[in-house]
mmCIF file of C-alpha atoms and ligand atoms in Angstrom:
data_model
loop_
_atom_site.group_PDB
_atom_site.id
_atom_site.type_symbol
_atom_site.label_atom_id
_atom_site.label_comp_id
_atom_site.label_asym_id
_atom_site.label_seq_id
_atom_site.Cartn_x
_atom_site.Cartn_y
_atom_site.Cartn_z
ATOM 1 C CA MET A 1 -27.437 118.465 -40.198
ATOM 2 C CA THR A 2 -29.957 115.938 -41.641
ATOM 3 C CA VAL A 3 -30.945 115.642 -45.379
ATOM 4 C CA VAL A 4 -34.422 114.269 -45.634
ATOM 5 C CA VAL A 5 -34.918 112.352 -49.060
ATOM 6 C CA LEU A 6 -38.476 111.865 -50.192
ATOM 7 C CA GLY A 7 -38.955 108.710 -52.206
ATOM 8 C CA GLY A 8 -35.869 107.392 -50.861
ATOM 9 C CA ALA A 9 -37.008 103.745 -51.192
ATOM 10 C CA GLY A 10 -37.418 104.405 -55.135
ATOM 11 C CA TYR A 11 -34.973 103.532 -57.730
ATOM 12 C CA ILE A 12 -33.269 106.804 -58.163
ATOM 13 C CA GLY A 13 -33.945 108.082 -54.543
ATOM 14 C CA SER A 14 -32.337 104.732 -53.082
ATOM 15 C CA HIS A 15 -29.049 105.188 -55.181
ATOM 16 C CA ALA A 16 -29.163 108.895 -53.791
ATOM 17 C CA VAL A 17 -29.829 107.628 -50.316
ATOM 18 C CA ASP A 18 -26.903 105.226 -50.638
ATOM 19 C CA GLN A 19 -24.271 108.051 -51.953
ATOM 20 C CA LEU A 20 -25.266 110.439 -49.222
ATOM 21 C CA VAL A 21 -24.652 107.763 -46.382
ATOM 22 C CA GLN A 22 -21.340 106.583 -47.945
ATOM 23 C CA LYS A 23 -20.247 110.328 -48.221
ATOM 24 C CA GLY A 24 -20.994 110.913 -44.560
ATOM 25 C CA TYR A 25 -24.399 112.676 -44.495
ATOM 26 C CA ASP A 26 -27.003 112.283 -42.042
ATOM 27 C CA VAL A 27 -30.098 110.915 -43.880
ATOM 28 C CA ALA A 28 -33.839 110.338 -43.072
ATOM 29 C CA VAL A 29 -36.023 108.951 -45.836
ATOM 30 C CA ILE A 30 -39.635 109.365 -46.452
ATOM 31 C CA ASP A 31 -41.625 106.901 -48.686
ATOM 32 C CA ASN A 32 -45.084 105.800 -48.714
ATOM 33 C CA LEU A 33 -43.658 102.453 -50.432
ATOM 34 C CA ILE A 34 -46.481 102.359 -53.201
ATOM 35 C CA THR A 35 -43.469 101.986 -55.608
ATOM 36 C CA GLY A 36 -40.441 102.021 -53.120
ATOM 37 C CA HIS A 37 -38.792 99.058 -51.552
ATOM 38 C CA ARG A 38 -38.050 99.080 -47.920
ATOM 39 C CA ASN A 39 -35.071 96.752 -48.509
ATOM 40 C CA ALA A 40 -33.757 99.504 -51.106
ATOM 41 C CA VAL A 41 -32.962 101.908 -48.427
ATOM 42 C CA ASN A 42 -29.684 101.788 -46.911
ATOM 43 C CA PRO A 43 -29.959 100.626 -43.222
ATOM 44 C CA LYS A 44 -27.884 103.880 -41.963
ATOM 45 C CA ALA A 45 -30.506 106.123 -43.114
ATOM 46 C CA ARG A 46 -33.902 106.687 -40.529
ATOM 47 C CA PHE A 47 -36.984 105.418 -42.397
ATOM 48 C CA TYR A 48 -40.455 107.083 -42.079
ATOM 49 C CA GLN A 49 -43.228 105.430 -43.696
ATOM 50 C CA GLY A 50 -45.895 108.087 -44.986
ATOM 51 C CA ASP A 51 -47.320 110.030 -47.713
ATOM 52 C CA ILE A 52 -45.945 113.545 -48.630
ATOM 53 C CA ARG A 53 -49.548 114.834 -49.290
ATOM 54 C CA ASP A 54 -50.293 113.895 -45.570
ATOM 55 C CA ARG A 55 -49.516 117.317 -43.881
ATOM 56 C CA ALA A 56 -49.740 115.855 -40.378
ATOM 57 C CA PHE A 57 -47.306 113.150 -41.272
ATOM 58 C CA LEU A 58 -44.744 115.737 -42.667
ATOM 59 C CA ASP A 59 -45.152 118.058 -39.559
ATOM 60 C CA GLU A 60 -44.288 114.876 -37.431
ATOM 61 C CA VAL A 61 -41.329 113.828 -39.470
ATOM 62 C CA PHE A 62 -39.993 117.518 -39.778
ATOM 63 C CA GLY A 63 -40.454 118.175 -35.963
ATOM 64 C CA GLN A 64 -38.501 115.240 -35.078
ATOM 65 C CA GLU A 65 -35.749 115.726 -37.718
ATOM 66 C CA GLN A 66 -34.995 118.883 -36.303
ATOM 67 C CA ASP A 67 -32.005 120.328 -37.988
ATOM 68 C CA ILE A 68 -32.956 119.838 -41.719
ATOM 69 C CA GLU A 69 -30.379 121.219 -44.084
ATOM 70 C CA GLY A 70 -32.228 120.470 -47.211
ATOM 71 C CA ILE A 71 -34.858 118.163 -48.828
ATOM 72 C CA ILE A 72 -34.193 115.967 -51.851
ATOM 73 C CA HIS A 73 -37.362 114.954 -53.547
ATOM 74 C CA PHE A 74 -37.848 111.964 -55.626
ATOM 75 C CA ALA A 75 -41.287 111.195 -54.394
ATOM 76 C CA ALA A 76 -43.510 111.135 -57.680
ATOM 77 C CA PHE A 77 -45.224 109.020 -60.197
ATOM 78 C CA SER A 78 -43.241 108.756 -63.328
ATOM 79 C CA VAL A 79 -44.813 106.447 -65.963
ATOM 80 C CA VAL A 80 -45.724 108.578 -69.433
ATOM 81 C CA PRO A 81 -48.471 105.908 -70.585
ATOM 82 C CA GLU A 82 -49.961 105.668 -66.991
ATOM 83 C CA SER A 83 -49.945 109.801 -66.968
ATOM 84 C CA MET A 84 -51.907 109.819 -70.438
ATOM 85 C CA ALA A 85 -54.586 107.482 -68.957
ATOM 86 C CA ASN A 86 -54.854 108.642 -65.545
ATOM 87 C CA PRO A 87 -53.576 112.379 -65.250
ATOM 88 C CA LEU A 88 -55.179 113.377 -62.230
ATOM 89 C CA LYS A 89 -53.429 110.832 -60.479
ATOM 90 C CA TYR A 90 -50.356 112.511 -61.514
ATOM 91 C CA PHE A 91 -51.361 116.140 -60.718
ATOM 92 C CA ASP A 92 -52.621 115.004 -57.439
ATOM 93 C CA ASN A 93 -49.329 113.395 -56.095
ATOM 94 C CA ASN A 94 -46.860 114.953 -58.088
ATOM 95 C CA THR A 95 -48.290 118.470 -58.282
ATOM 96 C CA GLY A 96 -50.402 118.406 -55.209
ATOM 97 C CA GLY A 97 -47.668 116.689 -52.942
ATOM 98 C CA MET A 98 -45.253 119.354 -54.065
ATOM 99 C CA ILE A 99 -47.907 121.986 -52.522
ATOM 100 C CA THR A 100 -48.388 120.494 -49.434
ATOM 101 C CA LEU A 101 -44.598 119.692 -48.991
ATOM 102 C CA LEU A 102 -43.551 123.266 -49.845
ATOM 103 C CA LYS A 103 -46.223 124.434 -47.194
ATOM 104 C CA ALA A 104 -44.742 122.347 -44.472
ATOM 105 C CA MET A 105 -41.125 123.437 -45.611
ATOM 106 C CA LYS A 106 -42.172 127.181 -45.203
ATOM 107 C CA ASP A 107 -43.657 126.517 -41.874
ATOM 108 C CA HIS A 108 -40.718 124.443 -40.633
ATOM 109 C CA ASP A 109 -38.474 127.157 -42.019
ATOM 110 C CA ILE A 110 -36.582 124.657 -44.449
ATOM 111 C CA LYS A 111 -35.118 126.380 -47.173
ATOM 112 C CA ARG A 112 -33.364 124.373 -49.635
ATOM 113 C CA ILE A 113 -35.000 121.701 -51.994
ATOM 114 C CA VAL A 114 -33.356 119.400 -54.986
ATOM 115 C CA PHE A 115 -36.018 117.956 -57.115
ATOM 116 C CA SER A 116 -36.591 115.569 -59.949
ATOM 117 C CA SER A 117 -37.832 117.232 -62.870
ATOM 118 C CA THR A 118 -37.841 115.650 -66.335
ATOM 119 C CA ALA A 119 -36.744 116.001 -69.901
ATOM 120 C CA ALA A 120 -40.493 115.210 -70.531
ATOM 121 C CA THR A 121 -41.114 118.882 -69.477
ATOM 122 C CA TYR A 122 -39.565 120.003 -73.045
ATOM 123 C CA GLY A 123 -42.035 118.002 -74.955
ATOM 124 C CA GLU A 124 -41.188 117.563 -78.607
ATOM 125 C CA PRO A 125 -37.974 119.974 -78.717
ATOM 126 C CA LYS A 126 -37.475 122.246 -82.024
ATOM 127 C CA GLN A 127 -33.654 121.182 -81.711
ATOM 128 C CA VAL A 128 -31.437 118.854 -80.113
ATOM 129 C CA PRO A 129 -29.351 119.043 -78.015
ATOM 130 C CA ILE A 130 -31.891 120.532 -75.551
ATOM 131 C CA LYS A 131 -30.657 123.646 -73.644
ATOM 132 C CA GLU A 132 -32.463 124.524 -70.191
ATOM 133 C CA THR A 133 -33.602 127.587 -71.832
ATOM 134 C CA ASP A 134 -35.754 125.914 -74.406
ATOM 135 C CA PRO A 135 -39.317 126.026 -74.562
ATOM 136 C CA GLN A 136 -41.174 123.717 -71.968
ATOM 137 C CA VAL A 137 -44.132 122.343 -73.873
ATOM 138 C CA PRO A 138 -44.770 118.911 -72.585
ATOM 139 C CA THR A 139 -46.471 116.295 -74.903
ATOM 140 C CA ASN A 140 -47.664 114.276 -71.948
ATOM 141 C CA ALA A 141 -49.520 114.635 -68.269
ATOM 142 C CA TYR A 142 -46.181 113.364 -66.546
ATOM 143 C CA GLY A 143 -44.197 116.205 -68.174
ATOM 144 C CA GLU A 144 -47.013 118.762 -67.517
ATOM 145 C CA SER A 145 -47.077 117.884 -63.645
ATOM 146 C CA LYS A 146 -43.381 118.165 -63.273
ATOM 147 C CA LEU A 147 -43.488 121.588 -65.005
ATOM 148 C CA ALA A 148 -46.163 122.640 -62.785
ATOM 149 C CA MET A 149 -43.864 121.925 -59.966
ATOM 150 C CA GLU A 150 -41.009 123.880 -61.477
ATOM 151 C CA LYS A 151 -43.337 127.038 -61.514
ATOM 152 C CA ILE A 152 -44.745 126.384 -58.083
ATOM 153 C CA MET A 153 -41.325 126.361 -56.499
ATOM 154 C CA HIS A 154 -40.401 129.372 -58.725
ATOM 155 C CA TRP A 155 -43.214 131.504 -56.940
ATOM 156 C CA SER A 156 -42.246 129.738 -53.920
ATOM 157 C CA ASP A 157 -38.551 131.106 -54.008
ATOM 158 C CA VAL A 158 -39.908 134.425 -54.810
ATOM 159 C CA ALA A 159 -42.334 134.953 -51.951
ATOM 160 C CA TYR A 160 -40.582 132.475 -48.955
ATOM 161 C CA GLY A 161 -37.230 132.306 -50.224
ATOM 162 C CA ILE A 162 -37.206 128.428 -50.595
ATOM 163 C CA LYS A 163 -34.216 127.925 -52.728
ATOM 164 C CA PHE A 164 -34.570 125.109 -55.435
ATOM 165 C CA VAL A 165 -32.592 123.282 -57.864
ATOM 166 C CA ALA A 166 -34.661 121.318 -60.688
ATOM 167 C CA LEU A 167 -32.744 118.520 -62.116
ATOM 168 C CA ARG A 168 -34.174 117.719 -65.513
ATOM 169 C CA TYR A 169 -33.478 113.988 -66.256
ATOM 170 C CA PHE A 170 -33.253 112.419 -69.397
ATOM 171 C CA ASN A 171 -33.514 108.598 -69.359
ATOM 172 C CA VAL A 172 -31.925 106.771 -66.353
ATOM 173 C CA ALA A 173 -30.804 103.064 -66.260
ATOM 174 C CA GLY A 174 -28.357 100.979 -64.545
ATOM 175 C CA ALA A 175 -27.721 99.940 -61.023
ATOM 176 C CA LYS A 176 -24.979 100.337 -58.415
ATOM 177 C CA ALA A 177 -21.966 98.627 -59.596
ATOM 178 C CA ASP A 178 -22.040 95.906 -56.806
ATOM 179 C CA GLY A 179 -25.446 94.869 -57.944
ATOM 180 C CA SER A 180 -26.665 95.319 -54.238
ATOM 181 C CA ILE A 181 -29.710 97.905 -55.232
ATOM 182 C CA GLY A 182 -31.270 98.564 -58.781
ATOM 183 C CA GLU A 183 -34.421 99.205 -60.422
ATOM 184 C CA ASP A 184 -37.578 97.128 -59.817
ATOM 185 C CA HIS A 185 -40.955 98.329 -60.803
ATOM 186 C CA SER A 186 -44.298 96.246 -60.863
ATOM 187 C CA PRO A 187 -45.415 96.622 -63.579
ATOM 188 C CA GLU A 188 -42.213 97.396 -65.377
ATOM 189 C CA THR A 189 -42.617 99.964 -68.349
ATOM 190 C CA HIS A 190 -39.011 101.186 -68.952
ATOM 191 C CA LEU A 191 -36.928 100.061 -71.854
ATOM 192 C CA VAL A 192 -33.686 98.763 -70.481
ATOM 193 C CA PRO A 193 -35.566 96.641 -67.681
ATOM 194 C CA ILE A 194 -38.037 95.456 -70.026
ATOM 195 C CA ILE A 195 -35.388 94.344 -72.490
ATOM 196 C CA LEU A 196 -33.510 92.463 -69.739
ATOM 197 C CA GLN A 197 -36.547 90.781 -68.577
ATOM 198 C CA VAL A 198 -36.862 89.415 -72.213
ATOM 199 C CA ALA A 199 -33.141 88.427 -72.052
ATOM 200 C CA ALA A 200 -33.551 86.671 -68.569
ATOM 201 C CA GLY A 201 -36.565 84.641 -70.245
ATOM 202 C CA GLU A 202 -39.471 86.398 -68.099
ATOM 203 C CA ARG A 203 -41.050 87.880 -71.359
ATOM 204 C CA ASP A 204 -41.273 86.519 -74.811
ATOM 205 C CA GLY A 205 -40.172 89.597 -76.736
ATOM 206 C CA LEU A 206 -39.889 93.328 -76.741
ATOM 207 C CA LYS A 207 -42.293 95.591 -78.431
ATOM 208 C CA ILE A 208 -40.804 98.486 -80.169
ATOM 209 C CA PHE A 209 -43.276 101.324 -79.693
ATOM 210 C CA GLY A 210 -43.104 103.304 -83.064
ATOM 211 C CA THR A 211 -40.912 102.653 -85.859
ATOM 212 C CA ASP A 212 -42.021 105.678 -88.110
ATOM 213 C CA TYR A 213 -40.349 108.630 -86.069
ATOM 214 C CA PRO A 214 -38.218 111.080 -88.208
ATOM 215 C CA THR A 215 -35.075 109.283 -86.385
ATOM 216 C CA LYS A 216 -32.026 107.579 -87.671
ATOM 217 C CA ASP A 217 -33.693 104.209 -87.795
ATOM 218 C CA GLY A 218 -37.559 105.125 -86.999
ATOM 219 C CA THR A 219 -37.474 104.497 -83.560
ATOM 220 C CA ASN A 220 -37.530 107.094 -80.429
ATOM 221 C CA VAL A 221 -34.074 108.408 -79.730
ATOM 222 C CA ARG A 222 -33.212 108.734 -75.685
ATOM 223 C CA ASP A 223 -30.166 110.133 -73.821
ATOM 224 C CA TYR A 224 -29.130 107.624 -71.089
ATOM 225 C CA VAL A 225 -27.620 108.473 -67.826
ATOM 226 C CA HIS A 226 -26.468 106.038 -65.282
ATOM 227 C CA VAL A 227 -28.376 106.228 -61.892
ATOM 228 C CA VAL A 228 -25.258 106.548 -59.866
ATOM 229 C CA ASP A 229 -24.188 109.459 -61.693
ATOM 230 C CA LEU A 230 -27.627 110.917 -61.646
ATOM 231 C CA ALA A 231 -27.500 110.468 -57.802
ATOM 232 C CA ASP A 232 -24.069 112.162 -57.458
ATOM 233 C CA ALA A 233 -25.672 115.208 -59.119
ATOM 234 C CA HIS A 234 -28.251 115.562 -56.237
ATOM 235 C CA ILE A 235 -25.636 116.003 -53.820
ATOM 236 C CA LEU A 236 -23.796 118.486 -55.803
ATOM 237 C CA ALA A 237 -26.991 120.572 -56.428
ATOM 238 C CA LEU A 238 -27.626 120.329 -52.373
ATOM 239 C CA GLU A 239 -24.070 121.602 -51.898
ATOM 240 C CA TYR A 240 -24.587 124.394 -54.446
ATOM 241 C CA LEU A 241 -27.454 125.655 -52.686
ATOM 242 C CA LYS A 242 -25.742 125.500 -49.482
ATOM 243 C CA ALA A 243 -23.123 127.651 -50.851
ATOM 244 C CA GLY A 244 -25.709 130.184 -51.387
ATOM 245 C CA HIS A 245 -26.441 130.172 -54.832
ATOM 246 C CA ASP A 246 -29.573 130.971 -56.527
ATOM 247 C CA SER A 247 -32.527 128.689 -57.406
ATOM 248 C CA ASP A 248 -31.855 127.025 -61.067
ATOM 249 C CA ALA A 249 -32.622 124.113 -63.260
ATOM 250 C CA PHE A 250 -29.918 121.550 -65.014
ATOM 251 C CA ASN A 251 -30.200 119.114 -67.522
ATOM 252 C CA LEU A 252 -28.788 115.691 -66.742
ATOM 253 C CA GLY A 253 -27.931 113.711 -69.659
ATOM 254 C CA SER A 254 -25.049 112.444 -71.368
ATOM 255 C CA SER A 255 -25.478 114.492 -74.662
ATOM 256 C CA ASN A 256 -25.804 111.376 -76.598
ATOM 257 C CA GLY A 257 -28.678 109.873 -78.350
ATOM 258 C CA PHE A 258 -29.564 106.212 -78.843
ATOM 259 C CA SER A 259 -32.431 104.953 -80.605
ATOM 260 C CA ASN A 260 -34.573 102.079 -79.189
ATOM 261 C CA ARG A 261 -33.337 99.737 -81.670
ATOM 262 C CA GLU A 262 -29.429 100.804 -80.899
ATOM 263 C CA ILE A 263 -30.284 100.114 -77.150
ATOM 264 C CA LEU A 264 -31.655 96.678 -77.974
ATOM 265 C CA ALA A 265 -28.427 96.037 -80.043
ATOM 266 C CA ALA A 266 -26.436 97.022 -77.115
ATOM 267 C CA ALA A 267 -28.116 94.631 -74.707
ATOM 268 C CA ARG A 268 -27.916 91.874 -76.955
ATOM 269 C CA GLU A 269 -24.270 92.227 -76.986
ATOM 270 C CA VAL A 270 -23.988 92.739 -73.209
ATOM 271 C CA THR A 271 -26.125 89.810 -72.313
ATOM 272 C CA GLY A 272 -25.336 87.622 -75.257
ATOM 273 C CA GLN A 273 -29.056 86.738 -75.523
ATOM 274 C CA PRO A 274 -31.076 86.896 -78.657
ATOM 275 C CA ILE A 275 -33.801 89.060 -77.192
ATOM 276 C CA PRO A 276 -36.528 88.772 -79.847
ATOM 277 C CA ALA A 277 -38.423 92.060 -80.722
ATOM 278 C CA GLU A 278 -41.312 93.095 -82.823
ATOM 279 C CA ASP A 279 -42.339 96.499 -84.281
ATOM 280 C CA ALA A 280 -45.425 97.972 -82.434
ATOM 281 C CA PRO A 281 -47.511 101.241 -82.787
ATOM 282 C CA ARG A 282 -46.457 104.508 -81.051
ATOM 283 C CA ARG A 283 -47.002 104.992 -77.396
ATOM 284 C CA ALA A 284 -49.223 107.914 -76.577
ATOM 285 C CA GLY A 285 -47.149 110.822 -75.606
ATOM 286 C CA ASP A 286 -43.654 109.838 -76.645
ATOM 287 C CA PRO A 287 -41.509 112.812 -78.060
ATOM 288 C CA SER A 288 -39.283 111.471 -80.913
ATOM 289 C CA THR A 289 -36.069 112.651 -79.798
ATOM 290 C CA LEU A 290 -34.736 113.809 -76.438
ATOM 291 C CA ILE A 291 -30.982 114.530 -76.177
ATOM 292 C CA ALA A 292 -29.582 116.690 -73.226
ATOM 293 C CA ALA A 293 -27.126 119.633 -73.511
ATOM 294 C CA SER A 294 -25.628 118.828 -69.972
ATOM 295 C CA ASP A 295 -22.572 121.325 -69.907
ATOM 296 C CA LYS A 296 -24.680 123.611 -67.930
ATOM 297 C CA ALA A 297 -24.583 120.729 -65.129
ATOM 298 C CA ARG A 298 -20.952 119.985 -65.936
ATOM 299 C CA SER A 299 -19.465 123.775 -65.555
ATOM 300 C CA ILE A 300 -21.849 125.207 -62.739
ATOM 301 C CA LEU A 301 -22.201 122.146 -60.606
ATOM 302 C CA HIS A 302 -19.089 120.368 -61.527
ATOM 303 C CA TRP A 303 -20.991 117.109 -62.373
ATOM 304 C CA GLU A 304 -18.860 114.571 -63.752
ATOM 305 C CA PRO A 305 -20.685 111.604 -64.902
ATOM 306 C CA LYS A 306 -18.517 108.361 -64.757
ATOM 307 C CA TYR A 307 -20.411 106.185 -67.059
ATOM 308 C CA ASP A 308 -20.129 107.286 -70.664
ATOM 309 C CA ASP A 309 -20.818 104.050 -72.631
ATOM 310 C CA VAL A 310 -24.252 102.870 -72.753
ATOM 311 C CA LYS A 311 -23.006 99.046 -72.542
ATOM 312 C CA GLU A 312 -21.496 99.846 -69.463
ATOM 313 C CA ILE A 313 -24.788 101.044 -68.153
ATOM 314 C CA ILE A 314 -26.868 98.133 -69.548
ATOM 315 C CA LYS A 315 -24.056 95.812 -67.898
ATOM 316 C CA THR A 316 -24.678 97.269 -64.388
ATOM 317 C CA ALA A 317 -28.419 96.675 -65.108
ATOM 318 C CA TRP A 318 -27.637 93.039 -66.275
ATOM 319 C CA ASN A 319 -25.573 92.342 -63.118
ATOM 320 C CA TRP A 320 -28.617 93.579 -60.848
ATOM 321 C CA LYS A 321 -31.043 91.530 -62.692
ATOM 322 C CA GLN A 322 -29.002 88.456 -62.386
ATOM 323 C CA SER A 323 -28.388 88.736 -58.786
ATOM 324 C CA HIS A 324 -31.803 89.548 -58.105
ATOM 325 C CA PRO A 325 -33.785 87.793 -60.485
ATOM 326 C CA HIS A 326 -37.325 89.051 -58.643
ATOM 327 C CA GLY A 327 -35.883 92.093 -57.699
ATOM 328 C CA TYR A 328 -36.499 93.207 -53.995
ATOM 329 C CA GLY A 329 -38.720 90.037 -53.707
ATOM 330 C CA ASP A 330 -41.443 91.968 -51.801
ATOM 331 C CA ARG A 331 -44.119 92.155 -54.338
ATOM 332 C CA GLY A 332 -44.951 88.383 -54.246
ATOM 333 C CA GLN A 333 -42.970 87.833 -57.440
HETATM 334 N N1 UDP B 401 -40.290 101.424 -75.219
HETATM 335 C C1 UDP B 401 -40.365 100.442 -76.152
HETATM 336 N N2 UDP B 401 -40.861 99.389 -75.696
HETATM 337 C C2 UDP B 401 -41.088 99.271 -74.138
HETATM 338 C C3 UDP B 401 -40.730 100.120 -73.255
HETATM 339 C C4 UDP B 401 -40.569 101.297 -73.861
HETATM 340 O O1 UDP B 401 -40.302 100.719 -77.146
HETATM 341 O O2 UDP B 401 -41.624 98.058 -73.995
HETATM 342 C C5 UDP B 401 -39.562 102.895 -75.750
HETATM 343 C C6 UDP B 401 -40.512 103.872 -75.443
HETATM 344 O O3 UDP B 401 -41.385 104.120 -76.198
HETATM 345 C C7 UDP B 401 -39.716 105.132 -75.476
HETATM 346 C C8 UDP B 401 -38.260 104.637 -75.238
HETATM 347 O O4 UDP B 401 -38.413 102.937 -75.016
HETATM 348 O O5 UDP B 401 -39.446 105.354 -76.769
HETATM 349 C C9 UDP B 401 -37.931 104.782 -73.329
HETATM 350 O O6 UDP B 401 -39.021 104.528 -72.651
HETATM 351 P P1 UDP B 401 -39.123 104.595 -71.299
HETATM 352 O O7 UDP B 401 -40.579 104.275 -70.636
HETATM 353 O O8 UDP B 401 -38.076 103.682 -70.970
HETATM 354 O O9 UDP B 401 -38.685 105.963 -70.491
HETATM 355 P P2 UDP B 401 -39.309 107.594 -71.318
HETATM 356 O O10 UDP B 401 -38.559 108.042 -72.183
HETATM 357 O O11 UDP B 401 -40.680 107.506 -71.192
HETATM 358 O O12 UDP B 401 -38.852 108.230 -69.934
#
């Protein structure tokens, strides 16, 4: 039995592939390498380079990997500001890609999928911590593209019996403890790796986007989860579906909120670097506060995140950064 991981060369996908391999699963990876890195893929996984929007390619892989017990789907674009500037890119790849994928799954009789959704599907919450049953009203095109994917999956379950788990991630950070894989985006847009680029002397300073939000210090509040804990949740979700449970959605967060200034302070402490920062205007599409209620994943999936200290999370990211100053080194950096 094989697990096919779409987007398995990306940041979160590569950590999930690594965990799956370590736990003894037979793994095949699909990635178009637009944002992923070939070197991020555990060598014990079979690798297919191609795009999930390419139906012929999917047919080829699903034909070759005959005994597929489930799909874990990470292959998506996920940069909020880019989605605001170029929403059609997001609807095409994320939402459109899901339609092509589900058609192929239906025809190849693949009945289980675990998929990356996002806290961005909730938009500006009326209350925190956010529960899975709270209204989903995205404030950015990225979140809308993922919400559409959740809805498409629901109707595909009703009609074709394809069971899904939507995992709504809050903010993911960190790297595998041994520093062998980690986060490498080009250009980088996420808070923790940008802060660490400043700490490493690659950037002059951090711009803090928005200091007039209705939060404890005026900056956005986010809920950080370690990438290895996130990866674990996907395997638990796959096993949950294999046990015959119904489709469902789960928040993945720590249930603790940290402001952007607090993350900066934590990174200064971890790195021992001054990390200069300046206040900057708000970034389009950013909700003020996103904090997860994550008890559902804990009680139903038996998810037990191992990292509960944001400094420990940043420490693993710093370890990766210091051992890989140019990331995977495959983008001419
Ligand atoms: N952020 C920032 N400066 C940066 C990058 C991000 O102030 O250079 C802020 C961003 O506005 C948001 C938080 O950091 O409030 C987390 O953003 P990120 O892009 O890491 O994740 P998102 O919350 O969009 O998924």
